């Protein structure tokens, strides 16, 4: 016999669990179907574990470099097993918190793999193979994504891994070849090089972080190389083979061929939507490039069936997935979404942090928008000098005619926290003059944002007149 619900959600990641809580608070009888742990990739195998390990690695590196602060820590060491326990405890604490929130809000949590069938029926296959049928007035597909592994010869060799397997390693790799110099590759390069692994990054494009501001890419490359990371750009991996106890990557760079060895090879070339087995054939759910197509209300072509998060078109970010899911629930209940889904910040948790929102000056130019850029080099920021931060800057882009903020790119300490102010400005059409009305406390990293805003009109105090822009 089918169990009936107002809303059935398949997938308990940042899209699914947020939608479940939002829906329950709006009075919908909601069931959340999750085959593994709530929190999805983000909490269990992605964002949170990676940031926990980044924090541990950065802390270790800072201790080793603490002499300029008058602190002697030459005998500092680390316990890799302890770092892994810290990572797991952090994730488990958040997962348990979400489970308690689901229960407190009256959400039914069901363990199993959900498959959508005709008539808005979801078949749930439990851990032991038992099957159960649920019927929903509405369905939300939010099954997330998984690491992408290109069809390169040698991809199935032992030691060729994705981020999922990397997190499960119980010993620190002596050497690691990372294929992919995007966000995932950059963060893992920092984690393991900071802990002493020999790290090589191979990127097919002409620079790492190819989707970010070019100056950010250039600066991060210099910083990473200074820390011992070997970075190869414009380089293609043609084959992976066994080389004794190591793995060998046969790569090509322009007209040259080379061999690069490492104990492990990590695929970090992005993620693909997890849609295999998600719904029956014959349903009116359109796919494009492996992703589910939705309308502006996040509804698929199948009446009453919605989709949100990594399985839909666009950048794959946890906060975007949560915002989409909340918007979908709002549409289901006849309300307008609260968040501006066109203004999604991107963050990279390297050291220094990197964050961007809106558009760059180059993108404004390509769109035919006359814009000005205000820039502040953070080496002149008091807080940055105190903490001896490495190369960093803040850029703010504003429309020339109106002063309206169009976007910002930051590479500095606390960039991932500060970017929200610019996101608010972009979403609400605020101008540089309006943002400049705020008096920023001293000494803070955020003073650099104020200086970048003032540089738009040539008024920045801590920039020499001949060095503006």
PDB file of C-alpha atoms in Angstrom, residues 156-457:
ATOM      1  CA  UNK A 156      40.692   2.034 -12.993  1.00  0.00           C
ATOM      2  CA  UNK A 157      44.149   1.298 -11.603  1.00  0.00           C
ATOM      3  CA  UNK A 158      44.531   0.943  -7.845  1.00  0.00           C
ATOM      4  CA  UNK A 159      45.610   4.301  -6.454  1.00  0.00           C
ATOM      5  CA  UNK A 160      43.772   6.337  -9.089  1.00  0.00           C
ATOM      6  CA  UNK A 161      41.143   7.939  -6.886  1.00  0.00           C
ATOM      7  CA  UNK A 162      38.471  10.610  -6.551  1.00  0.00           C
ATOM      8  CA  UNK A 163      37.921  12.910  -3.588  1.00  0.00           C
ATOM      9  CA  UNK A 164      35.681  10.252  -2.020  1.00  0.00           C
ATOM     10  CA  UNK A 165      38.558   7.758  -1.797  1.00  0.00           C
ATOM     11  CA  UNK A 166      41.095  10.442  -0.861  1.00  0.00           C
ATOM     12  CA  UNK A 167      39.129  11.290   2.270  1.00  0.00           C
ATOM     13  CA  UNK A 168      39.137   7.607   3.200  1.00  0.00           C
ATOM     14  CA  UNK A 169      42.932   7.165   3.059  1.00  0.00           C
ATOM     15  CA  UNK A 170      44.265   6.327   6.512  1.00  0.00           C
ATOM     16  CA  UNK A 171      47.842   7.401   5.820  1.00  0.00           C
ATOM     17  CA  UNK A 172      49.188  10.621   4.349  1.00  0.00           C
ATOM     18  CA  UNK A 173      50.231  10.238   0.684  1.00  0.00           C
ATOM     19  CA  UNK A 174      53.947  10.707   0.148  1.00  0.00           C
ATOM     20  CA  UNK A 175      53.180  12.156  -3.273  1.00  0.00           C
ATOM     21  CA  UNK A 176      49.996  13.113  -5.051  1.00  0.00           C
ATOM     22  CA  UNK A 177      49.318  13.968  -8.704  1.00  0.00           C
ATOM     23  CA  UNK A 178      46.155  16.055  -8.984  1.00  0.00           C
ATOM     24  CA  UNK A 179      44.492  16.108 -12.387  1.00  0.00           C
ATOM     25  CA  UNK A 180      42.529  19.349 -12.515  1.00  0.00           C
ATOM     26  CA  UNK A 181      43.519  22.811 -11.353  1.00  0.00           C
ATOM     27  CA  UNK A 182      40.063  24.131 -10.548  1.00  0.00           C
ATOM     28  CA  UNK A 183      38.542  24.705  -7.118  1.00  0.00           C
ATOM     29  CA  UNK A 184      38.747  21.068  -5.991  1.00  0.00           C
ATOM     30  CA  UNK A 185      42.319  20.647  -7.210  1.00  0.00           C
ATOM     31  CA  UNK A 186      43.514  23.911  -5.670  1.00  0.00           C
ATOM     32  CA  UNK A 187      42.077  23.125  -2.252  1.00  0.00           C
ATOM     33  CA  UNK A 188      43.464  19.580  -2.145  1.00  0.00           C
ATOM     34  CA  UNK A 189      46.848  20.830  -3.348  1.00  0.00           C
ATOM     35  CA  UNK A 190      46.976  23.186  -0.383  1.00  0.00           C
ATOM     36  CA  UNK A 191      45.855  20.539   2.104  1.00  0.00           C
ATOM     37  CA  UNK A 192      48.422  17.922   1.195  1.00  0.00           C
ATOM     38  CA  UNK A 193      51.355  20.170   0.302  1.00  0.00           C
ATOM     39  CA  UNK A 194      50.828  21.883   3.665  1.00  0.00           C
ATOM     40  CA  UNK A 195      51.149  18.508   5.404  1.00  0.00           C
ATOM     41  CA  UNK A 196      54.330  17.627   3.514  1.00  0.00           C
ATOM     42  CA  UNK A 197      53.152  15.587   0.532  1.00  0.00           C
ATOM     43  CA  UNK A 198      54.867  16.200  -2.793  1.00  0.00           C
ATOM     44  CA  UNK A 199      52.069  17.591  -4.956  1.00  0.00           C
ATOM     45  CA  UNK A 200      51.835  18.081  -8.730  1.00  0.00           C
ATOM     46  CA  UNK A 201      48.821  19.772 -10.323  1.00  0.00           C
ATOM     47  CA  UNK A 202      48.042  19.099 -13.977  1.00  0.00           C
ATOM     48  CA  UNK A 203      45.614  21.500 -15.670  1.00  0.00           C
ATOM     49  CA  UNK A 204      44.499  21.274 -19.296  1.00  0.00           C
ATOM     50  CA  UNK A 205      43.687  24.989 -19.566  1.00  0.00           C
ATOM     51  CA  UNK A 206      46.345  27.707 -19.762  1.00  0.00           C
ATOM     52  CA  UNK A 207      45.968  28.605 -16.084  1.00  0.00           C
ATOM     53  CA  UNK A 208      44.676  27.188 -12.816  1.00  0.00           C
ATOM     54  CA  UNK A 209      41.239  28.384 -11.688  1.00  0.00           C
ATOM     55  CA  UNK A 210      40.358  29.100 -15.330  1.00  0.00           C
ATOM     56  CA  UNK A 211      36.882  30.308 -14.379  1.00  0.00           C
ATOM     57  CA  UNK A 212      38.149  33.024 -12.033  1.00  0.00           C
ATOM     58  CA  UNK A 213      39.641  36.479 -12.537  1.00  0.00           C
ATOM     59  CA  UNK A 214      42.993  36.097 -14.321  1.00  0.00           C
ATOM     60  CA  UNK A 215      44.903  38.035 -11.653  1.00  0.00           C
ATOM     61  CA  UNK A 216      43.585  35.664  -8.997  1.00  0.00           C
ATOM     62  CA  UNK A 217      44.806  32.677 -11.019  1.00  0.00           C
ATOM     63  CA  UNK A 218      48.249  34.207 -11.511  1.00  0.00           C
ATOM     64  CA  UNK A 219      48.669  35.121  -7.845  1.00  0.00           C
ATOM     65  CA  UNK A 220      47.548  31.733  -6.562  1.00  0.00           C
ATOM     66  CA  UNK A 221      49.943  29.969  -8.920  1.00  0.00           C
ATOM     67  CA  UNK A 222      52.856  32.018  -7.556  1.00  0.00           C
ATOM     68  CA  UNK A 223      51.842  31.311  -3.959  1.00  0.00           C
ATOM     69  CA  UNK A 224      51.389  27.585  -4.544  1.00  0.00           C
ATOM     70  CA  UNK A 225      54.714  27.268  -6.357  1.00  0.00           C
ATOM     71  CA  UNK A 226      56.394  29.112  -3.484  1.00  0.00           C
ATOM     72  CA  UNK A 227      54.974  26.455  -1.172  1.00  0.00           C
ATOM     73  CA  UNK A 228      56.437  23.670  -3.281  1.00  0.00           C
ATOM     74  CA  UNK A 229      53.507  22.689  -5.503  1.00  0.00           C
ATOM     75  CA  UNK A 230      54.539  21.739  -9.049  1.00  0.00           C
ATOM     76  CA  UNK A 231      51.951  23.242 -11.423  1.00  0.00           C
ATOM     77  CA  UNK A 232      51.668  22.172 -15.065  1.00  0.00           C
ATOM     78  CA  UNK A 233      49.196  24.130 -17.193  1.00  0.00           C
ATOM     79  CA  UNK A 234      48.186  23.561 -20.838  1.00  0.00           C
ATOM     80  CA  UNK A 235      48.940  19.903 -20.117  1.00  0.00           C
ATOM     81  CA  UNK A 236      46.849  16.871 -21.077  1.00  0.00           C
ATOM     82  CA  UNK A 237      46.898  13.460 -19.391  1.00  0.00           C
ATOM     83  CA  UNK A 238      46.967  10.793 -22.088  1.00  0.00           C
ATOM     84  CA  UNK A 239      47.499   7.646 -20.031  1.00  0.00           C
ATOM     85  CA  UNK A 240      48.057   6.388 -16.480  1.00  0.00           C
ATOM     86  CA  UNK A 241      50.144   3.303 -15.815  1.00  0.00           C
ATOM     87  CA  UNK A 242      51.748   1.432 -12.940  1.00  0.00           C
ATOM     88  CA  UNK A 243      55.389   2.320 -12.152  1.00  0.00           C
ATOM     89  CA  UNK A 244      56.482   0.021  -9.335  1.00  0.00           C
ATOM     90  CA  UNK A 245      54.887   1.273  -6.140  1.00  0.00           C
ATOM     91  CA  UNK A 246      53.885   4.522  -7.824  1.00  0.00           C
ATOM     92  CA  UNK A 247      51.636   5.562 -10.680  1.00  0.00           C
ATOM     93  CA  UNK A 248      52.926   7.261 -13.813  1.00  0.00           C
ATOM     94  CA  UNK A 249      50.954   9.846 -15.774  1.00  0.00           C
ATOM     95  CA  UNK A 250      51.944  10.203 -19.418  1.00  0.00           C
ATOM     96  CA  UNK A 251      51.195  13.805 -20.302  1.00  0.00           C
ATOM     97  CA  UNK A 252      51.538  16.093 -23.300  1.00  0.00           C
ATOM     98  CA  UNK A 253      52.352  19.795 -23.279  1.00  0.00           C
ATOM     99  CA  UNK A 254      52.156  21.393 -26.719  1.00  0.00           C
ATOM    100  CA  UNK A 255      54.634  19.317 -28.755  1.00  0.00           C
ATOM    101  CA  UNK A 256      56.415  17.656 -25.827  1.00  0.00           C
ATOM    102  CA  UNK A 257      55.719  14.441 -23.910  1.00  0.00           C
ATOM    103  CA  UNK A 258      56.565  13.849 -20.263  1.00  0.00           C
ATOM    104  CA  UNK A 259      56.091  11.371 -17.415  1.00  0.00           C
ATOM    105  CA  UNK A 260      54.926  12.460 -13.966  1.00  0.00           C
ATOM    106  CA  UNK A 261      54.901  10.011 -11.059  1.00  0.00           C
ATOM    107  CA  UNK A 262      53.082   9.936  -7.740  1.00  0.00           C
ATOM    108  CA  UNK A 263      51.901   7.495  -5.113  1.00  0.00           C
ATOM    109  CA  UNK A 264      48.299   8.441  -5.867  1.00  0.00           C
ATOM    110  CA  UNK A 265      46.556  10.138  -8.782  1.00  0.00           C
ATOM    111  CA  UNK A 266      43.520  12.247  -7.884  1.00  0.00           C
ATOM    112  CA  UNK A 267      40.791  13.098 -10.364  1.00  0.00           C
ATOM    113  CA  UNK A 268      39.675  16.664  -9.648  1.00  0.00           C
ATOM    114  CA  UNK A 269      38.130  17.680 -12.961  1.00  0.00           C
ATOM    115  CA  UNK A 270      34.658  18.457 -11.697  1.00  0.00           C
ATOM    116  CA  UNK A 271      31.441  16.671 -10.813  1.00  0.00           C
ATOM    117  CA  UNK A 272      28.527  15.281 -12.800  1.00  0.00           C
ATOM    118  CA  UNK A 273      24.844  15.057 -11.813  1.00  0.00           C
ATOM    119  CA  UNK A 274      23.790  11.838 -10.115  1.00  0.00           C
ATOM    120  CA  UNK A 275      20.704  10.937 -12.132  1.00  0.00           C
ATOM    121  CA  UNK A 276      21.259   7.265 -12.959  1.00  0.00           C
ATOM    122  CA  UNK A 277      18.218   5.300 -11.824  1.00  0.00           C
ATOM    123  CA  UNK A 278      16.549   8.443 -10.485  1.00  0.00           C
ATOM    124  CA  UNK A 279      13.382   8.137 -12.577  1.00  0.00           C
ATOM    125  CA  UNK A 280      11.667   5.755 -14.974  1.00  0.00           C
ATOM    126  CA  UNK A 281      11.907   6.158 -18.725  1.00  0.00           C
ATOM    127  CA  UNK A 282       8.856   7.643 -20.372  1.00  0.00           C
ATOM    128  CA  UNK A 283       8.389  10.444 -17.863  1.00  0.00           C
ATOM    129  CA  UNK A 284       8.282  13.971 -19.252  1.00  0.00           C
ATOM    130  CA  UNK A 285      11.622  14.972 -17.721  1.00  0.00           C
ATOM    131  CA  UNK A 286      13.957  16.575 -20.220  1.00  0.00           C
ATOM    132  CA  UNK A 287      17.736  16.249 -19.936  1.00  0.00           C
ATOM    133  CA  UNK A 288      20.417  18.460 -21.474  1.00  0.00           C
ATOM    134  CA  UNK A 289      24.112  17.638 -21.109  1.00  0.00           C
ATOM    135  CA  UNK A 290      23.278  15.209 -18.328  1.00  0.00           C
ATOM    136  CA  UNK A 291      21.259  17.720 -16.317  1.00  0.00           C
ATOM    137  CA  UNK A 292      17.546  17.999 -15.641  1.00  0.00           C
ATOM    138  CA  UNK A 293      15.844  20.918 -17.374  1.00  0.00           C
ATOM    139  CA  UNK A 294      13.433  22.994 -15.290  1.00  0.00           C
ATOM    140  CA  UNK A 295      11.412  26.161 -15.798  1.00  0.00           C
ATOM    141  CA  UNK A 296      11.769  29.332 -13.721  1.00  0.00           C
ATOM    142  CA  UNK A 297       9.779  27.664 -10.917  1.00  0.00           C
ATOM    143  CA  UNK A 298      12.149  24.652 -10.877  1.00  0.00           C
ATOM    144  CA  UNK A 299       9.414  22.420 -12.255  1.00  0.00           C
ATOM    145  CA  UNK A 300      10.266  19.750 -14.800  1.00  0.00           C
ATOM    146  CA  UNK A 301       8.020  18.855 -17.721  1.00  0.00           C
ATOM    147  CA  UNK A 302       6.325  16.298 -15.475  1.00  0.00           C
ATOM    148  CA  UNK A 303       3.451  17.962 -13.618  1.00  0.00           C
ATOM    149  CA  UNK A 304       4.184  18.400  -9.916  1.00  0.00           C
ATOM    150  CA  UNK A 305       7.805  17.231 -10.231  1.00  0.00           C
ATOM    151  CA  UNK A 306      10.532  19.725  -9.366  1.00  0.00           C
ATOM    152  CA  UNK A 307      14.340  19.551  -9.386  1.00  0.00           C
ATOM    153  CA  UNK A 308      17.031  21.575  -7.620  1.00  0.00           C
ATOM    154  CA  UNK A 309      20.743  21.569  -6.889  1.00  0.00           C
ATOM    155  CA  UNK A 310      23.607  19.908  -8.742  1.00  0.00           C
ATOM    156  CA  UNK A 311      21.339  17.895 -11.058  1.00  0.00           C
ATOM    157  CA  UNK A 312      20.119  21.119 -12.707  1.00  0.00           C
ATOM    158  CA  UNK A 313      21.896  23.563 -15.009  1.00  0.00           C
ATOM    159  CA  UNK A 314      24.431  25.983 -13.540  1.00  0.00           C
ATOM    160  CA  UNK A 315      27.316  26.144 -11.107  1.00  0.00           C
ATOM    161  CA  UNK A 316      27.421  23.336  -8.549  1.00  0.00           C
ATOM    162  CA  UNK A 317      27.584  24.960  -5.114  1.00  0.00           C
ATOM    163  CA  UNK A 318      25.965  23.913  -1.841  1.00  0.00           C
ATOM    164  CA  UNK A 319      24.577  27.366  -1.063  1.00  0.00           C
ATOM    165  CA  UNK A 320      23.106  27.648  -4.555  1.00  0.00           C
ATOM    166  CA  UNK A 321      21.464  24.242  -4.140  1.00  0.00           C
ATOM    167  CA  UNK A 322      19.927  25.285  -0.810  1.00  0.00           C
ATOM    168  CA  UNK A 323      18.660  28.572  -2.257  1.00  0.00           C
ATOM    169  CA  UNK A 324      17.147  26.795  -5.268  1.00  0.00           C
ATOM    170  CA  UNK A 325      15.417  24.244  -3.064  1.00  0.00           C
ATOM    171  CA  UNK A 326      13.984  26.944  -0.806  1.00  0.00           C
ATOM    172  CA  UNK A 327      12.735  28.775  -3.915  1.00  0.00           C
ATOM    173  CA  UNK A 328      11.136  25.600  -5.273  1.00  0.00           C
ATOM    174  CA  UNK A 329       9.220  25.102  -2.019  1.00  0.00           C
ATOM    175  CA  UNK A 330       8.102  28.739  -2.139  1.00  0.00           C
ATOM    176  CA  UNK A 331       6.736  28.226  -5.654  1.00  0.00           C
ATOM    177  CA  UNK A 332       5.002  25.018  -4.559  1.00  0.00           C
ATOM    178  CA  UNK A 333       3.139  26.958  -1.882  1.00  0.00           C
ATOM    179  CA  UNK A 334       2.260  29.965  -4.027  1.00  0.00           C
ATOM    180  CA  UNK A 335       4.876  32.299  -2.582  1.00  0.00           C
ATOM    181  CA  UNK A 336       7.747  34.290  -4.039  1.00  0.00           C
ATOM    182  CA  UNK A 337      11.333  33.163  -3.308  1.00  0.00           C
ATOM    183  CA  UNK A 338      13.243  35.244  -0.781  1.00  0.00           C
ATOM    184  CA  UNK A 339      16.719  34.925  -2.305  1.00  0.00           C
ATOM    185  CA  UNK A 340      18.129  36.433  -5.500  1.00  0.00           C
ATOM    186  CA  UNK A 341      19.176  33.324  -7.391  1.00  0.00           C
ATOM    187  CA  UNK A 342      21.037  35.357 -10.016  1.00  0.00           C
ATOM    188  CA  UNK A 343      23.632  36.555  -7.508  1.00  0.00           C
ATOM    189  CA  UNK A 344      25.517  33.503  -6.273  1.00  0.00           C
ATOM    190  CA  UNK A 345      28.982  34.014  -4.730  1.00  0.00           C
ATOM    191  CA  UNK A 346      31.822  31.629  -5.533  1.00  0.00           C
ATOM    192  CA  UNK A 347      34.338  30.838  -2.796  1.00  0.00           C
ATOM    193  CA  UNK A 348      37.649  28.989  -2.674  1.00  0.00           C
ATOM    194  CA  UNK A 349      39.122  28.194   0.733  1.00  0.00           C
ATOM    195  CA  UNK A 350      42.786  28.311  -0.125  1.00  0.00           C
ATOM    196  CA  UNK A 351      45.179  30.533   1.829  1.00  0.00           C
ATOM    197  CA  UNK A 352      44.598  33.326   1.002  1.00  0.00           C
ATOM    198  CA  UNK A 353      40.891  32.839   0.484  1.00  0.00           C
ATOM    199  CA  UNK A 354      39.290  33.670  -2.862  1.00  0.00           C
ATOM    200  CA  UNK A 355      35.770  34.917  -3.463  1.00  0.00           C
ATOM    201  CA  UNK A 356      33.820  36.530  -6.255  1.00  0.00           C
ATOM    202  CA  UNK A 357      30.276  37.611  -7.021  1.00  0.00           C
ATOM    203  CA  UNK A 358      28.585  39.407  -9.888  1.00  0.00           C
ATOM    204  CA  UNK A 359      30.663  40.191 -12.965  1.00  0.00           C
ATOM    205  CA  UNK A 360      34.254  41.216 -13.663  1.00  0.00           C
ATOM    206  CA  UNK A 361      35.342  44.314 -15.585  1.00  0.00           C
ATOM    207  CA  UNK A 362      36.059  42.153 -18.642  1.00  0.00           C
ATOM    208  CA  UNK A 363      32.598  40.603 -18.480  1.00  0.00           C
ATOM    209  CA  UNK A 364      31.054  44.067 -18.186  1.00  0.00           C
ATOM    210  CA  UNK A 365      32.956  45.181 -21.261  1.00  0.00           C
ATOM    211  CA  UNK A 366      31.818  42.145 -23.263  1.00  0.00           C
ATOM    212  CA  UNK A 367      28.235  42.952 -22.223  1.00  0.00           C
ATOM    213  CA  UNK A 368      28.597  46.526 -23.486  1.00  0.00           C
ATOM    214  CA  UNK A 369      28.504  48.061 -19.995  1.00  0.00           C
ATOM    215  CA  UNK A 370      30.824  50.986 -19.283  1.00  0.00           C
ATOM    216  CA  UNK A 371      32.336  50.200 -15.903  1.00  0.00           C
ATOM    217  CA  UNK A 372      35.089  51.334 -13.552  1.00  0.00           C
ATOM    218  CA  UNK A 373      37.209  49.186 -11.256  1.00  0.00           C
ATOM    219  CA  UNK A 374      38.358  50.134  -7.787  1.00  0.00           C
ATOM    220  CA  UNK A 375      41.280  48.101  -6.471  1.00  0.00           C
ATOM    221  CA  UNK A 376      43.154  47.895  -3.208  1.00  0.00           C
ATOM    222  CA  UNK A 377      46.321  45.872  -2.619  1.00  0.00           C
ATOM    223  CA  UNK A 378      45.994  44.267   0.805  1.00  0.00           C
ATOM    224  CA  UNK A 379      49.706  44.641   1.649  1.00  0.00           C
ATOM    225  CA  UNK A 380      48.726  48.161   2.759  1.00  0.00           C
ATOM    226  CA  UNK A 381      46.000  46.873   5.082  1.00  0.00           C
ATOM    227  CA  UNK A 382      46.909  46.988   8.782  1.00  0.00           C
ATOM    228  CA  UNK A 383      45.235  43.702   9.702  1.00  0.00           C
ATOM    229  CA  UNK A 384      46.956  41.936   6.801  1.00  0.00           C
ATOM    230  CA  UNK A 385      50.326  43.251   7.973  1.00  0.00           C
ATOM    231  CA  UNK A 386      49.637  42.080  11.525  1.00  0.00           C
ATOM    232  CA  UNK A 387      48.886  38.539  10.370  1.00  0.00           C
ATOM    233  CA  UNK A 388      51.562  38.649   7.634  1.00  0.00           C
ATOM    234  CA  UNK A 389      49.216  37.641   4.846  1.00  0.00           C
ATOM    235  CA  UNK A 390      50.606  36.829   1.422  1.00  0.00           C
ATOM    236  CA  UNK A 391      49.739  38.579  -1.839  1.00  0.00           C
ATOM    237  CA  UNK A 392      46.166  39.746  -1.902  1.00  0.00           C
ATOM    238  CA  UNK A 393      43.806  42.354  -3.307  1.00  0.00           C
ATOM    239  CA  UNK A 394      40.188  43.435  -3.552  1.00  0.00           C
ATOM    240  CA  UNK A 395      38.580  44.608  -6.796  1.00  0.00           C
ATOM    241  CA  UNK A 396      35.149  46.213  -7.016  1.00  0.00           C
ATOM    242  CA  UNK A 397      33.406  46.779 -10.353  1.00  0.00           C
ATOM    243  CA  UNK A 398      30.766  49.505 -10.701  1.00  0.00           C
ATOM    244  CA  UNK A 399      28.730  50.891 -13.583  1.00  0.00           C
ATOM    245  CA  UNK A 400      30.321  54.184 -14.656  1.00  0.00           C
ATOM    246  CA  UNK A 401      27.132  56.154 -15.239  1.00  0.00           C
ATOM    247  CA  UNK A 402      25.199  55.195 -12.109  1.00  0.00           C
ATOM    248  CA  UNK A 403      27.850  53.932  -9.679  1.00  0.00           C
ATOM    249  CA  UNK A 404      25.791  50.748  -9.258  1.00  0.00           C
ATOM    250  CA  UNK A 405      27.882  47.844  -7.957  1.00  0.00           C
ATOM    251  CA  UNK A 406      28.227  45.086 -10.560  1.00  0.00           C
ATOM    252  CA  UNK A 407      30.536  42.670  -8.768  1.00  0.00           C
ATOM    253  CA  UNK A 408      33.766  42.086  -6.880  1.00  0.00           C
ATOM    254  CA  UNK A 409      36.745  39.746  -6.861  1.00  0.00           C
ATOM    255  CA  UNK A 410      38.705  39.208  -3.662  1.00  0.00           C
ATOM    256  CA  UNK A 411      41.880  37.334  -2.827  1.00  0.00           C
ATOM    257  CA  UNK A 412      42.700  37.934   0.819  1.00  0.00           C
ATOM    258  CA  UNK A 413      42.056  36.725   4.347  1.00  0.00           C
ATOM    259  CA  UNK A 414      38.328  36.433   5.170  1.00  0.00           C
ATOM    260  CA  UNK A 415      37.367  36.977   1.524  1.00  0.00           C
ATOM    261  CA  UNK A 416      34.695  34.278   1.765  1.00  0.00           C
ATOM    262  CA  UNK A 417      33.029  36.180   4.614  1.00  0.00           C
ATOM    263  CA  UNK A 418      33.402  39.672   3.123  1.00  0.00           C
ATOM    264  CA  UNK A 419      31.991  38.813  -0.309  1.00  0.00           C
ATOM    265  CA  UNK A 420      28.465  38.737   1.101  1.00  0.00           C
ATOM    266  CA  UNK A 421      28.450  42.542   1.433  1.00  0.00           C
ATOM    267  CA  UNK A 422      29.005  42.907  -2.304  1.00  0.00           C
ATOM    268  CA  UNK A 423      26.440  40.195  -3.023  1.00  0.00           C
ATOM    269  CA  UNK A 424      23.886  42.209  -1.038  1.00  0.00           C
ATOM    270  CA  UNK A 425      24.839  45.323  -3.009  1.00  0.00           C
ATOM    271  CA  UNK A 426      24.469  43.579  -6.374  1.00  0.00           C
ATOM    272  CA  UNK A 427      21.132  41.990  -5.445  1.00  0.00           C
ATOM    273  CA  UNK A 428      19.675  45.285  -4.250  1.00  0.00           C
ATOM    274  CA  UNK A 429      21.144  47.604  -6.877  1.00  0.00           C
ATOM    275  CA  UNK A 430      23.217  49.537  -4.350  1.00  0.00           C
ATOM    276  CA  UNK A 431      25.835  52.039  -5.470  1.00  0.00           C
ATOM    277  CA  UNK A 432      29.415  52.537  -4.395  1.00  0.00           C
ATOM    278  CA  UNK A 433      28.374  55.800  -2.720  1.00  0.00           C
ATOM    279  CA  UNK A 434      25.825  53.946  -0.601  1.00  0.00           C
ATOM    280  CA  UNK A 435      28.345  51.308   0.489  1.00  0.00           C
ATOM    281  CA  UNK A 436      30.895  53.996   1.341  1.00  0.00           C
ATOM    282  CA  UNK A 437      28.495  55.451   3.927  1.00  0.00           C
ATOM    283  CA  UNK A 438      29.380  52.572   6.241  1.00  0.00           C
ATOM    284  CA  UNK A 439      32.279  53.289   8.609  1.00  0.00           C
ATOM    285  CA  UNK A 440      34.380  50.142   8.733  1.00  0.00           C
ATOM    286  CA  UNK A 441      36.158  49.324  12.010  1.00  0.00           C
ATOM    287  CA  UNK A 442      39.943  49.482  12.303  1.00  0.00           C
ATOM    288  CA  UNK A 443      41.971  47.330  12.072  1.00  0.00           C
ATOM    289  CA  UNK A 444      39.995  44.872   9.939  1.00  0.00           C
ATOM    290  CA  UNK A 445      40.443  43.139   6.615  1.00  0.00           C
ATOM    291  CA  UNK A 446      37.154  44.721   5.582  1.00  0.00           C
ATOM    292  CA  UNK A 447      38.811  48.131   5.507  1.00  0.00           C
ATOM    293  CA  UNK A 448      40.353  46.968   2.238  1.00  0.00           C
ATOM    294  CA  UNK A 449      36.877  46.814   0.721  1.00  0.00           C
ATOM    295  CA  UNK A 450      36.269  50.401   1.779  1.00  0.00           C
ATOM    296  CA  UNK A 451      39.535  51.455   0.131  1.00  0.00           C
ATOM    297  CA  UNK A 452      38.588  49.654  -3.102  1.00  0.00           C
ATOM    298  CA  UNK A 453      35.246  51.471  -3.106  1.00  0.00           C
ATOM    299  CA  UNK A 454      36.981  54.802  -2.555  1.00  0.00           C
ATOM    300  CA  UNK A 455      39.436  54.027  -5.348  1.00  0.00           C
ATOM    301  CA  UNK A 456      36.502  54.040  -7.767  1.00  0.00           C
ATOM    302  CA  UNK A 457      36.443  57.836  -7.382  1.00  0.00           C
TER     303      UNK A 457
END
